[in-house]
Short mmCIF file of C-alpha atoms and ligand atoms in Angstrom, two decimals:
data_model
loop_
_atom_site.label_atom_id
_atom_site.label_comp_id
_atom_site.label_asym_id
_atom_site.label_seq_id
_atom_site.Cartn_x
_atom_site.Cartn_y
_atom_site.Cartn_z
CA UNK R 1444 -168.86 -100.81 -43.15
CA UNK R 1445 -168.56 -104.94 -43.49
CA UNK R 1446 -171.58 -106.90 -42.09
CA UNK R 1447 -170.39 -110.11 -41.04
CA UNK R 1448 -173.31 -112.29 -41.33
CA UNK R 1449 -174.96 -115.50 -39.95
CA UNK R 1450 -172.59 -115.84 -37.13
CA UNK R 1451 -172.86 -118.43 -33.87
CA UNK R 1452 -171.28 -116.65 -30.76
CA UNK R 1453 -170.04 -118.68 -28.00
CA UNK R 1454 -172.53 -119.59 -25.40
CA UNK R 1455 -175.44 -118.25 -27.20
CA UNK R 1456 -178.21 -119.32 -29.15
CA UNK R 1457 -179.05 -117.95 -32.58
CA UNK R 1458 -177.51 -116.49 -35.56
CA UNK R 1459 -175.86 -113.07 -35.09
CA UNK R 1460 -174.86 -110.12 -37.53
CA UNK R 1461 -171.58 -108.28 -36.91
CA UNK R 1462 -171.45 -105.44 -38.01
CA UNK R 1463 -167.48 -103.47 -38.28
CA UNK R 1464 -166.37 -99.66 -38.98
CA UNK R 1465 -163.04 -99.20 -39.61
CA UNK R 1466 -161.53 -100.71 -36.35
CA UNK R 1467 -164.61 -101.38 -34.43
CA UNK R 1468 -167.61 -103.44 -33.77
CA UNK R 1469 -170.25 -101.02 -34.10
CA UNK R 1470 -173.29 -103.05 -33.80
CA UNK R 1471 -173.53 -106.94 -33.00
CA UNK R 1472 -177.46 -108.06 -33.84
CA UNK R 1473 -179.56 -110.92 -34.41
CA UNK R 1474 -179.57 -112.01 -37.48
CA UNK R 1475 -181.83 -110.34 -40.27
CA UNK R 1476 -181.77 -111.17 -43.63
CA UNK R 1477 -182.21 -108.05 -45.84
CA UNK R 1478 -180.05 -104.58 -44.90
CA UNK R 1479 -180.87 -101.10 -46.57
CA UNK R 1480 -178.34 -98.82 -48.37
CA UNK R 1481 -176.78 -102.06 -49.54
CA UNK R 1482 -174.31 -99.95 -51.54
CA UNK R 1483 -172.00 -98.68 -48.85
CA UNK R 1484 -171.92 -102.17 -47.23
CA UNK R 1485 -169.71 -105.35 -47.70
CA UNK R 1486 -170.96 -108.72 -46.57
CA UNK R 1487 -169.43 -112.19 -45.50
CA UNK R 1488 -171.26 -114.87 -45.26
CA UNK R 1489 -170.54 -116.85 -42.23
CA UNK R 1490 -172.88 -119.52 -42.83
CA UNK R 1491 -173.50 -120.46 -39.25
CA UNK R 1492 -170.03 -121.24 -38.54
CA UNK R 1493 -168.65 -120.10 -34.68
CA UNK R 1494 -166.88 -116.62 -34.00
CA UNK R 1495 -165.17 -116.59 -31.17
CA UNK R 1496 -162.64 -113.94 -30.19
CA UNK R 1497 -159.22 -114.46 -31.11
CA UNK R 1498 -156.85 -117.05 -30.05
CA UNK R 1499 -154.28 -116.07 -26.79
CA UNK R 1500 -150.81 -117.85 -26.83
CA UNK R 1501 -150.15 -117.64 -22.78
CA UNK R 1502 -146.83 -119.61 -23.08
CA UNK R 1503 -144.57 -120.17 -25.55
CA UNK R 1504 -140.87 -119.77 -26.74
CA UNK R 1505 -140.08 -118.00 -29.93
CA UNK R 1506 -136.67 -118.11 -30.24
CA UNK R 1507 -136.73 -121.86 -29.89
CA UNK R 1508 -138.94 -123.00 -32.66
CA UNK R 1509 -137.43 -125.25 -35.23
CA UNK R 1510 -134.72 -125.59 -33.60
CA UNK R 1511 -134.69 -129.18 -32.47
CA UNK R 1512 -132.24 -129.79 -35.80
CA UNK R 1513 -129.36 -127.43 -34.95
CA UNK R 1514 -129.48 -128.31 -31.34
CA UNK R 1515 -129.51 -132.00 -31.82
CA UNK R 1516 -132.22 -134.67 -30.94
CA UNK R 1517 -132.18 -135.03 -26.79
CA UNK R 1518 -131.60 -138.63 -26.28
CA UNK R 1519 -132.81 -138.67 -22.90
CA UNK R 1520 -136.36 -136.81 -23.53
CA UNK R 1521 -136.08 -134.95 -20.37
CA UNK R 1522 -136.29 -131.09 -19.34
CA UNK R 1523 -132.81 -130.92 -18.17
CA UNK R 1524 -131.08 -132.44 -20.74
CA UNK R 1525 -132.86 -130.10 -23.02
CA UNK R 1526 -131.51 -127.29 -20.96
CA UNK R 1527 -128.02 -128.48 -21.58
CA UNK R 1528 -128.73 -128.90 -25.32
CA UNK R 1529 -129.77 -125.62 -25.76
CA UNK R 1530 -126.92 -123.83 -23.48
CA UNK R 1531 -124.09 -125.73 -25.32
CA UNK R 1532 -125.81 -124.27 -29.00
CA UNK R 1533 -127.01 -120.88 -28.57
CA UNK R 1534 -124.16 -118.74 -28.50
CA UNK R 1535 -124.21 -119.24 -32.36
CA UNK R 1536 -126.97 -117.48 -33.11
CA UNK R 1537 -127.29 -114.25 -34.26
CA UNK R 1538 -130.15 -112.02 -34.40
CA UNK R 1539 -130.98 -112.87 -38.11
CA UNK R 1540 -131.42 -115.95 -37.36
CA UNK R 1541 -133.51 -115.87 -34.31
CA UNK R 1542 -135.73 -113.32 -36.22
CA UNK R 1543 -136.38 -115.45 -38.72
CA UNK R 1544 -137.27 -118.32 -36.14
CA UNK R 1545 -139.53 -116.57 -34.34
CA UNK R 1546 -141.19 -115.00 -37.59
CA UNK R 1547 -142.04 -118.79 -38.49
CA UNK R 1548 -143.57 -119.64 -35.12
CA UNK R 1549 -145.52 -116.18 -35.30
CA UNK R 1550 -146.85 -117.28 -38.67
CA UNK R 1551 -147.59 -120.80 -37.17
CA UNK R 1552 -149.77 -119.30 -34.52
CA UNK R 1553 -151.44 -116.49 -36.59
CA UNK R 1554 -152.56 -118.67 -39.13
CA UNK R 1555 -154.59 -121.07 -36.89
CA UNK R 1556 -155.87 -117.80 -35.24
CA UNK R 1557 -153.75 -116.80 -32.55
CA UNK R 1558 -153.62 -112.75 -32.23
CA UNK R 1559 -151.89 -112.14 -28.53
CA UNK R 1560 -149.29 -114.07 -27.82
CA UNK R 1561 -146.62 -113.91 -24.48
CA UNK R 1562 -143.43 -115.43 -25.25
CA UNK R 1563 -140.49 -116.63 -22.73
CA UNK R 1564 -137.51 -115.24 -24.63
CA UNK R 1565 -134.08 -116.40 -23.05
CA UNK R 1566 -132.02 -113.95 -21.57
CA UNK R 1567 -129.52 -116.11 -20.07
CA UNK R 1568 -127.01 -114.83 -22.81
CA UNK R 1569 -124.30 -112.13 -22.41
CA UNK R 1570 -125.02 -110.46 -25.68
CA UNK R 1571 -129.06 -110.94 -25.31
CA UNK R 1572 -129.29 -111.78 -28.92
CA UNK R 1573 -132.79 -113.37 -28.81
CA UNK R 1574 -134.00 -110.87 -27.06
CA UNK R 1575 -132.64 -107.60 -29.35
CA UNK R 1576 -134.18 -109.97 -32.05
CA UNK R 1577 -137.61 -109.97 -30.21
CA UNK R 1578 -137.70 -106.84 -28.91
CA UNK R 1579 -137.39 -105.60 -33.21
CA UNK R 1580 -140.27 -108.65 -34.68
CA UNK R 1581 -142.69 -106.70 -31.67
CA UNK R 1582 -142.35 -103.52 -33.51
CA UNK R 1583 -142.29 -104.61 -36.62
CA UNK R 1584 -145.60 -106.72 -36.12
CA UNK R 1585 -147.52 -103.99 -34.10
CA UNK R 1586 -150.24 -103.54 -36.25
CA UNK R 1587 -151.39 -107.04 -36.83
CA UNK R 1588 -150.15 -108.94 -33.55
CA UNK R 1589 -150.29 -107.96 -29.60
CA UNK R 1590 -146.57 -109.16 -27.91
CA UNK R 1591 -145.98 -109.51 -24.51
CA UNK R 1592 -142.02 -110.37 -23.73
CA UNK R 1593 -141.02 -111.99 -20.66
CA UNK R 1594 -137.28 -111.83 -19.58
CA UNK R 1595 -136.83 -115.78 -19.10
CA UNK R 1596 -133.45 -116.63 -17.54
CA UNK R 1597 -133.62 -120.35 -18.69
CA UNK R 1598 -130.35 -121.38 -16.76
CA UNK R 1599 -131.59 -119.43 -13.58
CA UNK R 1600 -131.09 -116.40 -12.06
CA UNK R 1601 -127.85 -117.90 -9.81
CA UNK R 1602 -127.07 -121.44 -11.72
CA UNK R 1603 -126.39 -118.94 -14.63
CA UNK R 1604 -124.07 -116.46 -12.84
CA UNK R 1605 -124.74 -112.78 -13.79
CA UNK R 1606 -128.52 -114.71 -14.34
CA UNK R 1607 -130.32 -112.21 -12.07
CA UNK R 1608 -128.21 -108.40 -13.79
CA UNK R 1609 -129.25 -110.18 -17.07
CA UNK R 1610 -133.32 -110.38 -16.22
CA UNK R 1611 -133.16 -106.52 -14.95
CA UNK R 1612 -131.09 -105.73 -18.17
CA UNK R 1613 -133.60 -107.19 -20.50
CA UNK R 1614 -136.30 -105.20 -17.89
CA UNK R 1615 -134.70 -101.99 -18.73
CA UNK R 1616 -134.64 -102.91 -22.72
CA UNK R 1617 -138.38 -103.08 -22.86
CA UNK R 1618 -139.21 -106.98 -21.62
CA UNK R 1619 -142.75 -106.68 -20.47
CA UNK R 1620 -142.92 -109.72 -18.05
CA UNK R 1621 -140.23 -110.94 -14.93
CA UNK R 1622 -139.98 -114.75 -15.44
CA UNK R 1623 -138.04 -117.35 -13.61
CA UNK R 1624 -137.05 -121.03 -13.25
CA UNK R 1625 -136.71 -121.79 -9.32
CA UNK R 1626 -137.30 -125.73 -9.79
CA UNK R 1627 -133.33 -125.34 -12.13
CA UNK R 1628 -131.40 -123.50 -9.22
CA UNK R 1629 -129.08 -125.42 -6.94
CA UNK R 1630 -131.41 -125.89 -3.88
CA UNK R 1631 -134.41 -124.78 -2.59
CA UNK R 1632 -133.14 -121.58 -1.10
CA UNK R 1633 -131.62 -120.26 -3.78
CA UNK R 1634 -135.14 -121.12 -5.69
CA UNK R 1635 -136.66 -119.32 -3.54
CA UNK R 1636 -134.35 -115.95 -3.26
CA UNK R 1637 -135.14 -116.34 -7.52
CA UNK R 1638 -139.29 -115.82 -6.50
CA UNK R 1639 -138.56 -113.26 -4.44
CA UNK R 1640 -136.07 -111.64 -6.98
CA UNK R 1641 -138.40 -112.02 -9.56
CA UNK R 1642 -141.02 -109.80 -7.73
CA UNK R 1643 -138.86 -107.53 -6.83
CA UNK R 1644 -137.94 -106.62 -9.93
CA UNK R 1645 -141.42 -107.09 -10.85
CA UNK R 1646 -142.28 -103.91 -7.80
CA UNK R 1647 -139.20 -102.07 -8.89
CA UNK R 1648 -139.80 -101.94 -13.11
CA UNK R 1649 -143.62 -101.94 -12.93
CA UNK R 1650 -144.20 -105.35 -14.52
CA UNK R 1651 -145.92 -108.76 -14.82
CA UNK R 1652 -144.24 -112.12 -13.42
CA UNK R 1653 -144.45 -115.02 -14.98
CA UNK R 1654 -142.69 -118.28 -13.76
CA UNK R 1655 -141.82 -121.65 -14.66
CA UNK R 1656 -142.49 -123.49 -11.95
CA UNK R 1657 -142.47 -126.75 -10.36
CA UNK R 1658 -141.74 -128.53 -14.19
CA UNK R 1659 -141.27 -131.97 -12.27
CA UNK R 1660 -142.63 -134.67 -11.10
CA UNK R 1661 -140.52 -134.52 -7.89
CA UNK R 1662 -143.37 -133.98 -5.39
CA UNK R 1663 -140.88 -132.06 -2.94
CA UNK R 1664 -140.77 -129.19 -5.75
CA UNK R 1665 -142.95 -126.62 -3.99
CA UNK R 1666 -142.10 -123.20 -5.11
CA UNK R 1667 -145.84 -122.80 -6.34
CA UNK R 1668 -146.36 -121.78 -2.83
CA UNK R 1669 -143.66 -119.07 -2.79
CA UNK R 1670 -145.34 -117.11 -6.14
CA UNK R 1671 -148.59 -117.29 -4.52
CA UNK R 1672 -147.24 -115.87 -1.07
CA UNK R 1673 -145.55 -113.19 -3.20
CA UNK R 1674 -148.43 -112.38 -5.05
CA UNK R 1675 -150.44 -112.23 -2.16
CA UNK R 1676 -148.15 -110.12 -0.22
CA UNK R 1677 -146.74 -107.55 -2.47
CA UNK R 1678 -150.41 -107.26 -3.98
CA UNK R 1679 -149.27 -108.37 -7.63
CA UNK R 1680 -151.87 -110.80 -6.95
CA UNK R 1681 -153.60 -111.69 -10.98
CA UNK R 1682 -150.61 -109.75 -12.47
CA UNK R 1683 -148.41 -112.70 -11.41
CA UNK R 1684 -148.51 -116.23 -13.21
CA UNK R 1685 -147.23 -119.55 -12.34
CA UNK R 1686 -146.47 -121.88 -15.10
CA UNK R 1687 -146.41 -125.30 -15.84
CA UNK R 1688 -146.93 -126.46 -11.82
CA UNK R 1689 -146.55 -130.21 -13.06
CA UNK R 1690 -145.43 -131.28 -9.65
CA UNK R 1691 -148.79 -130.35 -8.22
CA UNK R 1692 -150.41 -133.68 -10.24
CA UNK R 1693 -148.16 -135.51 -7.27
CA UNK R 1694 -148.52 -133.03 -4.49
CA UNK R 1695 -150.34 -135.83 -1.02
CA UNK R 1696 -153.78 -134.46 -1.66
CA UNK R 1697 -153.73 -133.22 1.71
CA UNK R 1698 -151.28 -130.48 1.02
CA UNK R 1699 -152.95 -129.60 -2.48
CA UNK R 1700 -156.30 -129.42 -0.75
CA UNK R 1701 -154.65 -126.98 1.83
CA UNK R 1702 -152.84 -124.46 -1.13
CA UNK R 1703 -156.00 -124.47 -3.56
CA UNK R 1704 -157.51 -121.52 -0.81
CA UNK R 1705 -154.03 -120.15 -0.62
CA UNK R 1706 -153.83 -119.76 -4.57
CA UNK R 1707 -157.23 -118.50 -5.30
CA UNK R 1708 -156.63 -116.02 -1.87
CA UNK R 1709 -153.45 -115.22 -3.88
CA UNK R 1710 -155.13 -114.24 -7.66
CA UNK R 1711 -152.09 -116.24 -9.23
CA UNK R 1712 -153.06 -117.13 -12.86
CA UNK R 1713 -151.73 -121.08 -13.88
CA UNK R 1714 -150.39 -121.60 -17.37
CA UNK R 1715 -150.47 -125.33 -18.45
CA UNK R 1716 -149.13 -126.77 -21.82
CA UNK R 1717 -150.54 -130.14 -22.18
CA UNK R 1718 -148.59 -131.81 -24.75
CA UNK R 1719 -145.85 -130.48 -23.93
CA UNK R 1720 -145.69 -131.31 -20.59
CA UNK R 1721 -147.22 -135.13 -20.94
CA UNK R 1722 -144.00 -135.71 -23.16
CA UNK R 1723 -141.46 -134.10 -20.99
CA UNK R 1724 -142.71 -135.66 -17.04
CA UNK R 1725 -143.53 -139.29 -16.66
CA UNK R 1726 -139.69 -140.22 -18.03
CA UNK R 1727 -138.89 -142.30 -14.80
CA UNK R 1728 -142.15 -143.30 -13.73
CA UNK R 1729 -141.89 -146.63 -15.84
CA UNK R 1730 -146.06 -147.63 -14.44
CA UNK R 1731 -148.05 -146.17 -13.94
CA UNK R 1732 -146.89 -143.31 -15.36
CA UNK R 1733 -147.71 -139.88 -14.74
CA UNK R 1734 -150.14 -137.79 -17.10
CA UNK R 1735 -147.51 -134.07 -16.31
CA UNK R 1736 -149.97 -131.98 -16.13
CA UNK R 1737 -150.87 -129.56 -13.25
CA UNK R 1738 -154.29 -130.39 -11.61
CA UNK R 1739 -156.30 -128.22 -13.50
CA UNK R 1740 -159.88 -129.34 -12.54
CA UNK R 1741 -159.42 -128.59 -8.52
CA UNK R 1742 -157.68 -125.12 -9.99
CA UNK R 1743 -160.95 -124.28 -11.62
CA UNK R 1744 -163.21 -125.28 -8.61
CA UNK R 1745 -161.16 -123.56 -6.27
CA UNK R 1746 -161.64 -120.47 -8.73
CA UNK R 1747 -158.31 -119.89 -10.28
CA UNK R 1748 -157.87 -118.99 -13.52
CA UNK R 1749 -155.93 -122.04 -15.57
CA UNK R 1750 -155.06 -121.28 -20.03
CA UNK R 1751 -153.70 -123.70 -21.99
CA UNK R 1752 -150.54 -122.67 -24.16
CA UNK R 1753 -148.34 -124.30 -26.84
CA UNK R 1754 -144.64 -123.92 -24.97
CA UNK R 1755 -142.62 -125.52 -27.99
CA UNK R 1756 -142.96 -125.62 -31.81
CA UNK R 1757 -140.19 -128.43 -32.70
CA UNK R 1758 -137.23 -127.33 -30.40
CA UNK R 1759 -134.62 -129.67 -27.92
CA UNK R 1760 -137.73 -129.68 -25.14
CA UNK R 1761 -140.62 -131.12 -27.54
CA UNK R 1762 -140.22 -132.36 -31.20
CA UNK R 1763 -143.80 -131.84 -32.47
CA UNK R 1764 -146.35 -128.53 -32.14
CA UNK R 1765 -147.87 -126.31 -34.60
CA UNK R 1766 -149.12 -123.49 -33.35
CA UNK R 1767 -152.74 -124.78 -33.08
CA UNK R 1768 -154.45 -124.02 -29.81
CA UNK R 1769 -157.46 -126.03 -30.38
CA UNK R 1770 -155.05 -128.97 -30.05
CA UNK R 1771 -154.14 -128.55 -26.99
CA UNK R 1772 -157.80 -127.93 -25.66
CA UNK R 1773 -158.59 -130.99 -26.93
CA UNK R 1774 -155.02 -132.91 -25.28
CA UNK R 1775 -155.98 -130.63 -22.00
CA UNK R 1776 -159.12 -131.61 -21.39
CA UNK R 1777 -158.57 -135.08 -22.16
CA UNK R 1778 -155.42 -135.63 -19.73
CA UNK R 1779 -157.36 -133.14 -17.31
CA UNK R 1780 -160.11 -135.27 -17.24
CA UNK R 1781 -162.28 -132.67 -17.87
CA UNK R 1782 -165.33 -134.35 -20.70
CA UNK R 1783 -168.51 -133.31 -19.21
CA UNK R 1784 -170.49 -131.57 -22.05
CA UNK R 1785 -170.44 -128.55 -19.97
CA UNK R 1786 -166.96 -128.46 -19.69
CA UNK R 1787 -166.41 -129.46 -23.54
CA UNK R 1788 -168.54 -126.65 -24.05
CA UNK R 1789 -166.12 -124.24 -22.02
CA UNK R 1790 -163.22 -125.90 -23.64
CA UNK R 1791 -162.00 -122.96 -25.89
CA UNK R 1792 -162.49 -120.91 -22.83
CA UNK R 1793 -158.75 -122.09 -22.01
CA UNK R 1794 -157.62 -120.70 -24.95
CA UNK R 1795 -159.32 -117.61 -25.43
CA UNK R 1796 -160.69 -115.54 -21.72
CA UNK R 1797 -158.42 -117.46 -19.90
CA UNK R 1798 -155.68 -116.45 -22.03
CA UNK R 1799 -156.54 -113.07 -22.04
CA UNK R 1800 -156.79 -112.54 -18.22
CA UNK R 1801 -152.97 -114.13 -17.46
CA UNK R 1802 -151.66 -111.50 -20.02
CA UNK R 1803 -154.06 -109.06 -18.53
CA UNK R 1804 -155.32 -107.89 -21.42
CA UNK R 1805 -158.97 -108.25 -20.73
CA UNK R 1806 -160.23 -104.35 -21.69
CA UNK R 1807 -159.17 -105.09 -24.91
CA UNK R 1808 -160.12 -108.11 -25.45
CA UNK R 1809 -163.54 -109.92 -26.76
CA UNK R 1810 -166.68 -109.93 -29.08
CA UNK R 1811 -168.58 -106.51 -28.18
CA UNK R 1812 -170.11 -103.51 -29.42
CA UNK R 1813 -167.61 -101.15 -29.14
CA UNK R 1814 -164.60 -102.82 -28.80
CA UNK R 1815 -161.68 -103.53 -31.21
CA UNK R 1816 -163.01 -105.83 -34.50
CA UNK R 1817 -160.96 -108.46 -33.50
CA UNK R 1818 -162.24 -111.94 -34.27
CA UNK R 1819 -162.00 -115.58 -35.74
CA UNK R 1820 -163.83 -118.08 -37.73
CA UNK R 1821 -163.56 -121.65 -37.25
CA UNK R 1822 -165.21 -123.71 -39.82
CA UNK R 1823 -167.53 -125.42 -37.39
CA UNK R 1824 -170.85 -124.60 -36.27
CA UNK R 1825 -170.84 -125.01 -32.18
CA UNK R 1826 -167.94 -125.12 -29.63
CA UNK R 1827 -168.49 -128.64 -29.28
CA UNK R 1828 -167.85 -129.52 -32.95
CA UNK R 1829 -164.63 -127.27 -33.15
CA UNK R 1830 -163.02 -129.27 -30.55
CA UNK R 1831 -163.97 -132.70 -31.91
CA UNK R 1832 -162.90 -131.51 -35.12
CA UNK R 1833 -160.62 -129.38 -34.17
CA UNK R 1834 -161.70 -126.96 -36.40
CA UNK R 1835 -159.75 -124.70 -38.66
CA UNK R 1836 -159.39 -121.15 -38.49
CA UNK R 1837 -161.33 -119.79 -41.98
CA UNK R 1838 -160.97 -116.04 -41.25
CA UNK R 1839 -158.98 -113.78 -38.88
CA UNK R 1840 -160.01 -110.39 -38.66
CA UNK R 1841 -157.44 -107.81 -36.16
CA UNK R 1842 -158.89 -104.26 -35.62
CA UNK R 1843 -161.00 -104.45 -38.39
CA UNK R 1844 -158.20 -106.07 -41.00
CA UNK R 1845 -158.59 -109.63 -42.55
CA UNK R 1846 -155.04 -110.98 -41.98
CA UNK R 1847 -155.47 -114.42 -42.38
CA UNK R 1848 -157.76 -116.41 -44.81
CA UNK R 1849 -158.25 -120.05 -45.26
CA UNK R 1850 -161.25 -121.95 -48.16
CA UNK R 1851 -163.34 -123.75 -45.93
CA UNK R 1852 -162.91 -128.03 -46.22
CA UNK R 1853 -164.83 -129.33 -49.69
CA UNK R 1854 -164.29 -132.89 -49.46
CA UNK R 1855 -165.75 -134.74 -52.79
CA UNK R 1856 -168.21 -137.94 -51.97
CA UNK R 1857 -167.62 -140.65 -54.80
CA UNK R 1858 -169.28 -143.36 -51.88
CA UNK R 1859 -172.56 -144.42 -53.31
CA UNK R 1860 -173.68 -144.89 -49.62
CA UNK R 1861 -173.00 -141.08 -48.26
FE1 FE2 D 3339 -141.86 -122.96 -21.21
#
């Protein structure tokens, strides 16, 4: 038995005790300062600091981090050059060597707190080499790290030909998750035969979706609507995801007022990646220029669910990232216009519940007695204050196991005024 003691929950006042069996949370109580049989017990100290429940990664691509070397700078800064990059460099790889990327990213993540994580793996490859690699780092990292794969075809199910036999091949290997990139076809109609592939083979294998969609500012890039009217009419509904829906920001607010119903009627999840996206749109705007991001304040009133993910970790589509969610919480909410102290307060919610209903993980998932002694530390004491600080991640704890540890900040005052 470990007490974890001292503890600030999310959206509660107080100090709290957690106390962990083995695996579980067996009893989570306010605070008390003395505890009997003191033998059999371990204690930490929390000192006041927030637990929240673990990190989710909703979006991001292992097998391309740190590879914005090899691939060489894009000189353009745009999505579709970065396609091109990519294409012309990753026939080289070999599974080695994507296993050892996407061990680097994992440990990027993990160690600022991250314990689920869904990751686009490219499947547009005749020898699925990224995806053999991914499909042995899941097993591998079972017991410390929850994987969900999605079969990404990033040249497109018909712009890549074969695209389409190579998403149900990686379906049949063990992908978890149908993904897509309609806004990279030819036209619109073969976009749209991509959605409805995408679901089908989402019907036929038993799986999630998950699409890139709409990653444009071109306001005539609409295939948003076509995941929600699949969702909604094959009764995927919350198992399906759209992400990225940057062209929404420049949707004529009359149409985006008239899909918000449609989306929420739907129970499509939205995946934005602030950074990433502010980088990659706005490249011909000159001014004003575009902010890239989705419109993820009228998603939450209409009541859709919207997380916040990474995407990239230095790769041809974005050369910065480091794994740390909080950092995009506080880029989201800033380019989302979203500062009230309410919704500062919610901020982490992007990163965290929100997460953890697009991968539909939600039974497992959370600080409760009885369920899985999954948790974090950040070294601040209030949701608020991790955000502005962007706190660090002091302790991770998965089913009951410490697996990442970090010394708190000590900073030395030699100011005679502090
Ligand atoms: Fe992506």
């Amino acid at each position: 038995m470990k007490i974890y003691r001292n503890a600030k929950l999310r959206q509660k006042k107080g100090l709290f005790d957690i106390w962990v069996d083995g695996e579980q949370i067996v009893s989570i109580r306010a605070h008390e300062d003395n505890t009997e049989n003191k033998e059999n017990i371990e204690e930490y100290d929390v000192a006041g600091r927030l637990v929240s429940a673990p990190y989710v990664e909703s979006h991001i691509h292992l097998d391309y981090v740190y590879t914005a070397n090899p691939v060489n700078e894009a000189e353009s800064g745009t999505l579709f050059e970065a396609i091109d990059k990519w294409s012309d460099s990753k026939s080289d790889f070999t599974i080695d060597y994507v296993k050892a990327l996407i061990y680097k990213g994992i440990y990027a993540e993990m160690s600022n707190g991250v314990q689920y994580i869904r990751t686009h793996i490219d499947v547009t490859d005749p020898n699925l080499t990224a995806l053999k690699a991914m499909l042995e780092v899941k097993e591998e990292v079972k017991d410390y790290l929850y994987l969900q794969i999605i079969a990404f075809p990033q040249e497109g199910y018909y712009a890549y030909e074969g695209g389409d036999e190579l998403v149900e091949e990686a379906l049949k290997m063990g992908a978890d998750v149908v993904g897509g990139i309609p806004h990279y076809e030819f036209t619109k109609e073969l976009g749209e035969k991509s959605v409805k592939k995408a679901f089908e083979l989402a019907a036929k294998y038993d799986r999630l979706v998950d699409i890139h969609c709409d990653e444009t500012d071109d306001s005539e890039s609409r295939f948003v609507e076509n995941i929600a009217a699949e969702a909604f009419y094959t009764g995927l509904g919350n198992r399906a995801t759209a992400s990225h829906t940057c062209a929404m920001s420049s949707y004529n607010n009359a149409y985006a007022f008239k899909m918000m119903s449609k989306f929420k009627k739907s129970g499509i999840n939205f995946v934005s990646c602030p950074t990433e996206n502010c980088y990659l749109q706005g490249k011909y705007d000159g001014y004003p220029r575009r902010r890239g991001i989705t419109r993820v304040d009228e998603l939450l009133q209409a009541g859709c669910n919207v997380s916040f993910a990474q995407d990239s970790i230095s790769d041809p589509w974005y050369p910065l990232g480091n794994g740390n969610l909080i950092h995009q919480v506080d880029f989201g909410i800033h380019l989302g216009h979203m500062m009230s102290p309410e919704e500062i307060s919610h901020g982490l919610d992007f990163i965290t519940v929100n997460g953890a209903k697009t991968l539909h993980i939600d039974d497992q998932y959370g600080i409760k007695e009885g369920g899985k002694a999954s948790f974090i530390i950040l070294d601040a004491p209030s949701e608020v204050e991790a955000i502005r600080q962007r706190a660090k991640i002091i302790l991770s704890v998965h089913n009951g196991k410490e697996i990442f540890e970090r010394e708190p900040e000590h900073i030395v005052k030699n100011l005679p005024f502090l």
